[in-house]
mmCIF file of C-alpha atoms in Angstrom:
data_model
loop_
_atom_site.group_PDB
_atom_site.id
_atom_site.type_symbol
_atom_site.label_atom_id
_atom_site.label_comp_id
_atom_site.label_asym_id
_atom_site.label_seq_id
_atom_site.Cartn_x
_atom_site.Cartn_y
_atom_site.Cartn_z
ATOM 1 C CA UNK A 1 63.599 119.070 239.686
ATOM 2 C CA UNK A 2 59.772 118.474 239.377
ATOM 3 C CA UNK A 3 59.261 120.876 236.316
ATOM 4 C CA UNK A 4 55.202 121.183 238.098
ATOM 5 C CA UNK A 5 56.695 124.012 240.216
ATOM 6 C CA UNK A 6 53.804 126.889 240.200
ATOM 7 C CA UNK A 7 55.563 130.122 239.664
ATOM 8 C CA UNK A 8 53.490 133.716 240.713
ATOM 9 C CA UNK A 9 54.390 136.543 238.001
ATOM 10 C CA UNK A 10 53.641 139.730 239.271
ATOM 11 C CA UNK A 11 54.271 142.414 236.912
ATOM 12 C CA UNK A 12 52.271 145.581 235.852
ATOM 13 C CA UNK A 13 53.027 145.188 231.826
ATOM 14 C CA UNK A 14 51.221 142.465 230.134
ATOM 15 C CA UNK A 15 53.874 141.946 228.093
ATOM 16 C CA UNK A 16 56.092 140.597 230.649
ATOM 17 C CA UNK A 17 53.433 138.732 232.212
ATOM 18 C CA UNK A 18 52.175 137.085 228.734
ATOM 19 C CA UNK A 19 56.259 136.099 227.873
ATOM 20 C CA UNK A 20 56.893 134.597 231.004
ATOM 21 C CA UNK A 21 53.133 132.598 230.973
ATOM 22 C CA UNK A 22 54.157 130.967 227.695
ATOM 23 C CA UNK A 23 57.814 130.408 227.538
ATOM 24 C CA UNK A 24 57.724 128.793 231.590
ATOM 25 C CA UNK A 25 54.074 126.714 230.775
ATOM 26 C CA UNK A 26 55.705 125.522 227.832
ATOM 27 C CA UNK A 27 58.564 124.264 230.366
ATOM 28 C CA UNK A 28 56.026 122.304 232.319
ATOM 29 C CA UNK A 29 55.369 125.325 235.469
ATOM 30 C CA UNK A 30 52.060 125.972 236.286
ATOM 31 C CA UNK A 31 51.999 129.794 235.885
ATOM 32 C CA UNK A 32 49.432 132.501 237.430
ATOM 33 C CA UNK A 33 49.710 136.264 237.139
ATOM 34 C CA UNK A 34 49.161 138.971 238.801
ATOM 35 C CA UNK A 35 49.153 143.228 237.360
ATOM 36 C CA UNK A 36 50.575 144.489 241.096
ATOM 37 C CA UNK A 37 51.210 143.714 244.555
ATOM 38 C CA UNK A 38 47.661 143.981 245.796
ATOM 39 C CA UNK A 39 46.606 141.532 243.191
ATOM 40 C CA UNK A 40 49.481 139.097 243.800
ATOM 41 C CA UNK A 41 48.795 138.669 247.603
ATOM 42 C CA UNK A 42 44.842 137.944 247.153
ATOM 43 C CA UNK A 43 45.629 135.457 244.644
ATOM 44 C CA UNK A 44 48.506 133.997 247.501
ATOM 45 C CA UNK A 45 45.806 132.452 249.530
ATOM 46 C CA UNK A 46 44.298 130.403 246.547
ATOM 47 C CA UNK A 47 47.788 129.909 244.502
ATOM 48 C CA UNK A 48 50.325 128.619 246.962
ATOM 49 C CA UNK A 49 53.630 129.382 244.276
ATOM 50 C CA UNK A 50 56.510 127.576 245.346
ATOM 51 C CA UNK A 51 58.369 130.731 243.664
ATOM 52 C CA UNK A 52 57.506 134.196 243.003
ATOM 53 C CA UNK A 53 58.232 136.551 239.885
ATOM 54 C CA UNK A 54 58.275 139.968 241.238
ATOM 55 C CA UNK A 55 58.491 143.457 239.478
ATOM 56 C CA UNK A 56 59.782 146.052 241.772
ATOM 57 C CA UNK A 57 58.172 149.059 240.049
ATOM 58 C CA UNK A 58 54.300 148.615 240.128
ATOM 59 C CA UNK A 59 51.680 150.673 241.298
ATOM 60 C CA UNK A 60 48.868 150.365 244.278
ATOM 61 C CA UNK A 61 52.050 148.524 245.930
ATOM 62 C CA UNK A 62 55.893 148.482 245.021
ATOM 63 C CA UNK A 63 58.011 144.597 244.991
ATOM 64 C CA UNK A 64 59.664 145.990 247.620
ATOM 65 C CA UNK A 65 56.589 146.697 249.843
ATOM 66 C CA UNK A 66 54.817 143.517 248.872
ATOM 67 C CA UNK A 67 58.379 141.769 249.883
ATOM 68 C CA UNK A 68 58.151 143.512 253.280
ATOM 69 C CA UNK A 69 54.383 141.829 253.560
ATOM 70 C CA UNK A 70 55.374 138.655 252.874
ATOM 71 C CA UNK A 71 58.539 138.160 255.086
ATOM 72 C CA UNK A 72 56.461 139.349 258.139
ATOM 73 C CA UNK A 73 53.766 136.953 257.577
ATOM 74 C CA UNK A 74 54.462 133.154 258.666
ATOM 75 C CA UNK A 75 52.226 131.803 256.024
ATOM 76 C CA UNK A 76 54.451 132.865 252.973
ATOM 77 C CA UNK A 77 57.476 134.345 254.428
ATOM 78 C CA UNK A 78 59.513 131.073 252.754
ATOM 79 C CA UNK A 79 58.922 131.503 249.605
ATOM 80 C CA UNK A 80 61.426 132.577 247.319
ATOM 81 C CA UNK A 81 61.217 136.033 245.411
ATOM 82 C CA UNK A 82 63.114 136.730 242.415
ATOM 83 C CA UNK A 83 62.849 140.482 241.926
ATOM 84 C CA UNK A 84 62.871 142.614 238.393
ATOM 85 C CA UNK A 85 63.742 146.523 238.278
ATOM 86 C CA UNK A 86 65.038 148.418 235.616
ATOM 87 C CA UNK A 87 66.745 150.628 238.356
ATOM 88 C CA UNK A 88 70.334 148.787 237.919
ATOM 89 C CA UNK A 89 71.689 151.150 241.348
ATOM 90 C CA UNK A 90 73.593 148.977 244.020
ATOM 91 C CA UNK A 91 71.578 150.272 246.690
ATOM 92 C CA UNK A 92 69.094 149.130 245.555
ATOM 93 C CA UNK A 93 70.141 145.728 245.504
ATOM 94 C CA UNK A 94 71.240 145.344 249.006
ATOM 95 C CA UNK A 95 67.704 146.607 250.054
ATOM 96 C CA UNK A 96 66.038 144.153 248.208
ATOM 97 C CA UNK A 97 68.174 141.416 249.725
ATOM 98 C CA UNK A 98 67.931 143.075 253.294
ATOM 99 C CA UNK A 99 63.995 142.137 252.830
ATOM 100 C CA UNK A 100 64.942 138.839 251.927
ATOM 101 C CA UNK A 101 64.479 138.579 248.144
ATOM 102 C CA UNK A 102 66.589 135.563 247.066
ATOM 103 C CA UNK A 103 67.962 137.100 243.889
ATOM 104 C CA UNK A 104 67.939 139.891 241.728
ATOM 105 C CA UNK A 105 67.745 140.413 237.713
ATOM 106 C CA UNK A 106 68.129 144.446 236.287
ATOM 107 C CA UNK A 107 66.490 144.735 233.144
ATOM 108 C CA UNK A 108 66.595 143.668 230.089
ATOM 109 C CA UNK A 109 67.333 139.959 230.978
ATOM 110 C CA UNK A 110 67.401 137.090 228.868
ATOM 111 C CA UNK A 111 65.535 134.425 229.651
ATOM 112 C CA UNK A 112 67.583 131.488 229.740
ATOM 113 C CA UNK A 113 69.378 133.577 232.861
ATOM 114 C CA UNK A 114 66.116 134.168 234.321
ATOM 115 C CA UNK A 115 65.419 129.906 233.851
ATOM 116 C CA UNK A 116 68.987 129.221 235.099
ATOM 117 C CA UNK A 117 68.315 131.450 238.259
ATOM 118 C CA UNK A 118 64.871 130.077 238.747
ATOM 119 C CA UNK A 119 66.015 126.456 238.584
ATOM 120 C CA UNK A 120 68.707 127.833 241.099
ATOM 121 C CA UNK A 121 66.611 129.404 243.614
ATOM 122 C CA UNK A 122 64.430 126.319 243.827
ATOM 123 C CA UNK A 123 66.904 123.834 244.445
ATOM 124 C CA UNK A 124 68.279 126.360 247.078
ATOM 125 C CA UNK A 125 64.659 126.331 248.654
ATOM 126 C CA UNK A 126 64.496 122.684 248.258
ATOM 127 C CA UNK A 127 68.351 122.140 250.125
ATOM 128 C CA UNK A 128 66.729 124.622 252.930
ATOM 129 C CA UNK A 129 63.755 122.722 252.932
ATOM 130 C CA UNK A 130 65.047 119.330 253.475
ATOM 131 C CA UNK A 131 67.891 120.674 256.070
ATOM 132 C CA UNK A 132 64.789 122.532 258.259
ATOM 133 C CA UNK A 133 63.218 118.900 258.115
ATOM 134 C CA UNK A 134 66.474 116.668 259.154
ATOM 135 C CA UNK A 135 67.029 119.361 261.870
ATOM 136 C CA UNK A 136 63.579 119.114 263.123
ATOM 137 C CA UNK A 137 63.872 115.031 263.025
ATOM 138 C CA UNK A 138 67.309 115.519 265.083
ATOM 139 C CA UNK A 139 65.470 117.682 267.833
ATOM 140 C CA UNK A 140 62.913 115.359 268.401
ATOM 141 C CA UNK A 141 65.285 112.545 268.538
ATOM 142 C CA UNK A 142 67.114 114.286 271.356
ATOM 143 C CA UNK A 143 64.252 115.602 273.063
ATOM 144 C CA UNK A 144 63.470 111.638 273.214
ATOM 145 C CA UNK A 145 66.626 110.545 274.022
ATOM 146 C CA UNK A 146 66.670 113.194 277.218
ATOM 147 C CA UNK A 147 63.206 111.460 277.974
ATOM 148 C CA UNK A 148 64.261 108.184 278.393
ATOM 149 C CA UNK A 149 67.114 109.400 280.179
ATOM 150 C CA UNK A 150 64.637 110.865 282.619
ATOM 151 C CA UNK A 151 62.550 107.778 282.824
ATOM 152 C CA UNK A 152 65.460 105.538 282.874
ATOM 153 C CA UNK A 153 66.375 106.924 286.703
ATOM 154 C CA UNK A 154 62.868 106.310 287.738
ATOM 155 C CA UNK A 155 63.076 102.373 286.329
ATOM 156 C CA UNK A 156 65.974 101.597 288.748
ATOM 157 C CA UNK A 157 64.133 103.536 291.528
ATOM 158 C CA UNK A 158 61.202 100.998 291.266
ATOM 159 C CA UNK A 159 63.852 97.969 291.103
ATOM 160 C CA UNK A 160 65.258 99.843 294.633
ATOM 161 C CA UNK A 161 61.738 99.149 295.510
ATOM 162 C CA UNK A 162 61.206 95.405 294.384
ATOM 163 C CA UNK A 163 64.760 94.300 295.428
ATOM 164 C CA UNK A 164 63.752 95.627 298.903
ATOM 165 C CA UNK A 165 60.375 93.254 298.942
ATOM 166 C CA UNK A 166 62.477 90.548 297.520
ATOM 167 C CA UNK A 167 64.851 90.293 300.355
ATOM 168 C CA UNK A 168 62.153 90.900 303.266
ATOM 169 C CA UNK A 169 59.745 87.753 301.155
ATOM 170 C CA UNK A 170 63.183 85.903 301.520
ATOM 171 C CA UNK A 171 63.919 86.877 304.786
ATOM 172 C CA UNK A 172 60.585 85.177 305.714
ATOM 173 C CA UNK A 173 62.443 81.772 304.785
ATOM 174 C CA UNK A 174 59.233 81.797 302.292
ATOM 175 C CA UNK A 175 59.580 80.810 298.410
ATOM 176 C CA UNK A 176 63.559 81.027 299.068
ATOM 177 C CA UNK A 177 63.717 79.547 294.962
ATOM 178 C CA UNK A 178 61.492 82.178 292.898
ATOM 179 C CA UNK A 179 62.848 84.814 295.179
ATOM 180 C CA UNK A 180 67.020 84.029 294.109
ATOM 181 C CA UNK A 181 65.060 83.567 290.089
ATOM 182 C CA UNK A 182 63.301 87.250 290.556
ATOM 183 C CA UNK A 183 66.749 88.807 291.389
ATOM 184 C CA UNK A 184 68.329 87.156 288.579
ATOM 185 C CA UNK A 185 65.920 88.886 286.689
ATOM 186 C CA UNK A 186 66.101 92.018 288.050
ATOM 187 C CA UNK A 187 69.629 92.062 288.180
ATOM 188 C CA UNK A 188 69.721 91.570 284.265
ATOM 189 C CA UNK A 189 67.026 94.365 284.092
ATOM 190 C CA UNK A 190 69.771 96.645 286.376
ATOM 191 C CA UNK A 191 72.387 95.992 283.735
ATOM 192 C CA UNK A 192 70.324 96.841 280.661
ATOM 193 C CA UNK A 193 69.086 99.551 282.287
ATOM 194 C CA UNK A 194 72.817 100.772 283.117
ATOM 195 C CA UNK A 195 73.954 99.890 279.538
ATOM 196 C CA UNK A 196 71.572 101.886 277.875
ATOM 197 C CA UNK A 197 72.018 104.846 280.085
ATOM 198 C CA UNK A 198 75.424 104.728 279.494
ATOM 199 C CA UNK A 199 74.180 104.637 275.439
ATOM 200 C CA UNK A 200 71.903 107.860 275.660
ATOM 201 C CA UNK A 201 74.739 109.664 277.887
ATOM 202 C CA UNK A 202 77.246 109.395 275.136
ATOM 203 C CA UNK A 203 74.932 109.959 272.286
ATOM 204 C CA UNK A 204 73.862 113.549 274.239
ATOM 205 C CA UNK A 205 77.233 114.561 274.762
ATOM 206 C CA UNK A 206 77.985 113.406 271.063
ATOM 207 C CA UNK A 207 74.985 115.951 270.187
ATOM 208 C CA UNK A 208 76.515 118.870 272.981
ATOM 209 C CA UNK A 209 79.830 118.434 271.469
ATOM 210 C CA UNK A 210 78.617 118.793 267.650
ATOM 211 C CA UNK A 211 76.255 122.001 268.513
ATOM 212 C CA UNK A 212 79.305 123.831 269.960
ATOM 213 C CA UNK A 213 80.243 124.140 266.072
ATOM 214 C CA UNK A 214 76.472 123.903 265.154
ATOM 215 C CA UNK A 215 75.706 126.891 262.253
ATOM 216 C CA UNK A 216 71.843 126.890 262.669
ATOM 217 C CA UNK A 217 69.521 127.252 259.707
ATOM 218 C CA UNK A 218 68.471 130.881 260.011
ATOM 219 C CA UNK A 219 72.607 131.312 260.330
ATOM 220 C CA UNK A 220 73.506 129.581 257.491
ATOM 221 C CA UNK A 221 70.541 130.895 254.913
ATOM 222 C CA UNK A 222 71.602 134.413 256.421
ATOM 223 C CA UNK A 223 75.090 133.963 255.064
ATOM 224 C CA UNK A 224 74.613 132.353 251.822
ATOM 225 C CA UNK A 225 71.578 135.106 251.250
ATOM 226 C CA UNK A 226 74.978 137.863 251.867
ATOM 227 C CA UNK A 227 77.009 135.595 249.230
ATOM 228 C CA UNK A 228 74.768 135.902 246.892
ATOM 229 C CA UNK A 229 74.189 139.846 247.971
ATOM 230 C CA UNK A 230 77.870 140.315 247.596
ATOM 231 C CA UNK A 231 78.049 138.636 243.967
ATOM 232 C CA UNK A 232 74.781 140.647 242.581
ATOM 233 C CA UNK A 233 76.700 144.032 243.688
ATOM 234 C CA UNK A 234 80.147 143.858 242.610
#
């Protein structure tokens, strides 16, 4: 894991923010702070953490209202949010994961849990990360393949076209020689042509047939995120 992660600690005691600014700096994070929700999300547009800290009891704005703010904005709505509260109620829990935090510590904690889970959520966030960028790769790949598909049907119409002013030139008794060489060639064209049709056809049923079991990426972060849910709360 690249230990030059940048980490957003949003906390209203100084305490807590001072702790967690030494112990994860010392650990090689690049650490910024912020005393309450308002604070934190300014300090978003400049920061860019690839995980956030959050207290849930703070005032001007609650870690559950700055949560809300950040899932329903595109620009930050991926980044992880471990939340704090000393409120240790189940309920309170699932709401916290029903706004999409990706874990949740009741105080007191110990810190080596609080490392363990960070180091956790990032290489969950990572996982997602590379899957929403393999999935995007395999889209455009298709979206190609159905392309050339497309443009594949309007090759062999031209060839119609050129095989039909091949045998008219040769009907004039004219050039009898290159004519019989150009539909050699475009004979061996035709059968390329065919062959790779036949190529993309199988590889886009190949793809049909996998998506019919296909968990997509919202699905499968959706179900992991109630894993983890369930765990936290029993």
């Amino acid at each position: 894991m690249n230990t030059q992660n940048k980490i957003l600690v949003v906390d209203d005691d100084p305490v807590n923010r001072e702790f967690f600014q030494l112990m994860l700096s010392k650990l090689g994070f690049m650490v910024e702070e912020a005393g309450d929700g308002v604070d934190a999300l300014a300090k978003l547009k400049k920061f860019h953490p690839d995980l956030i800290l959050l207290d849930n009891i703070m005032p001007r704005m609650s870690g559950f209202e700055m949560t809300k703010s950040l899932k329903e904005d595109p620009k930050y709505r991926d980044i992880p949010i471990i939340m704090f509260s000393a409120l240790d109620d189940v309920q309170d829990k699932l709401a916290g994961f029903d706004l999409g935090v990706d874990d949740y510590i009741t105080k007191p904690f110990h810190f080596s849990e609080v490392l363990a889970r960070i180091k956790a959520t990032l290489r969950n966030r990572q996982l997602f990360t590379q899957i929403a960028v393999r999935e995007s790769r395999l889209d455009l790949a298709e979206d190609l393949s159905r392309d050339m598909k497309k443009n594949l049907s309007g090759f062999a119409a031209h060839l119609d076209d050129l095989d039909s002013a091949i045998a008219k030139f040769s009907a004039g008794g004219e050039a009898s020689g290159l004519a019989h060489t150009i539909k050699e060639k475009t004979h061996k064209i035709r059968k390329d042509i065919a062959e790779l049709d036949a190529r993309i056809e199988k590889t886009i049923l190949e793809w049909e047939a996998l998506k019919k079991n296909e968990i997509g990426l919202s699905t499968l972060e959706s179900q992991i995120r109630k894993f983890f849910q369930q765990e936290q709360t029993q």
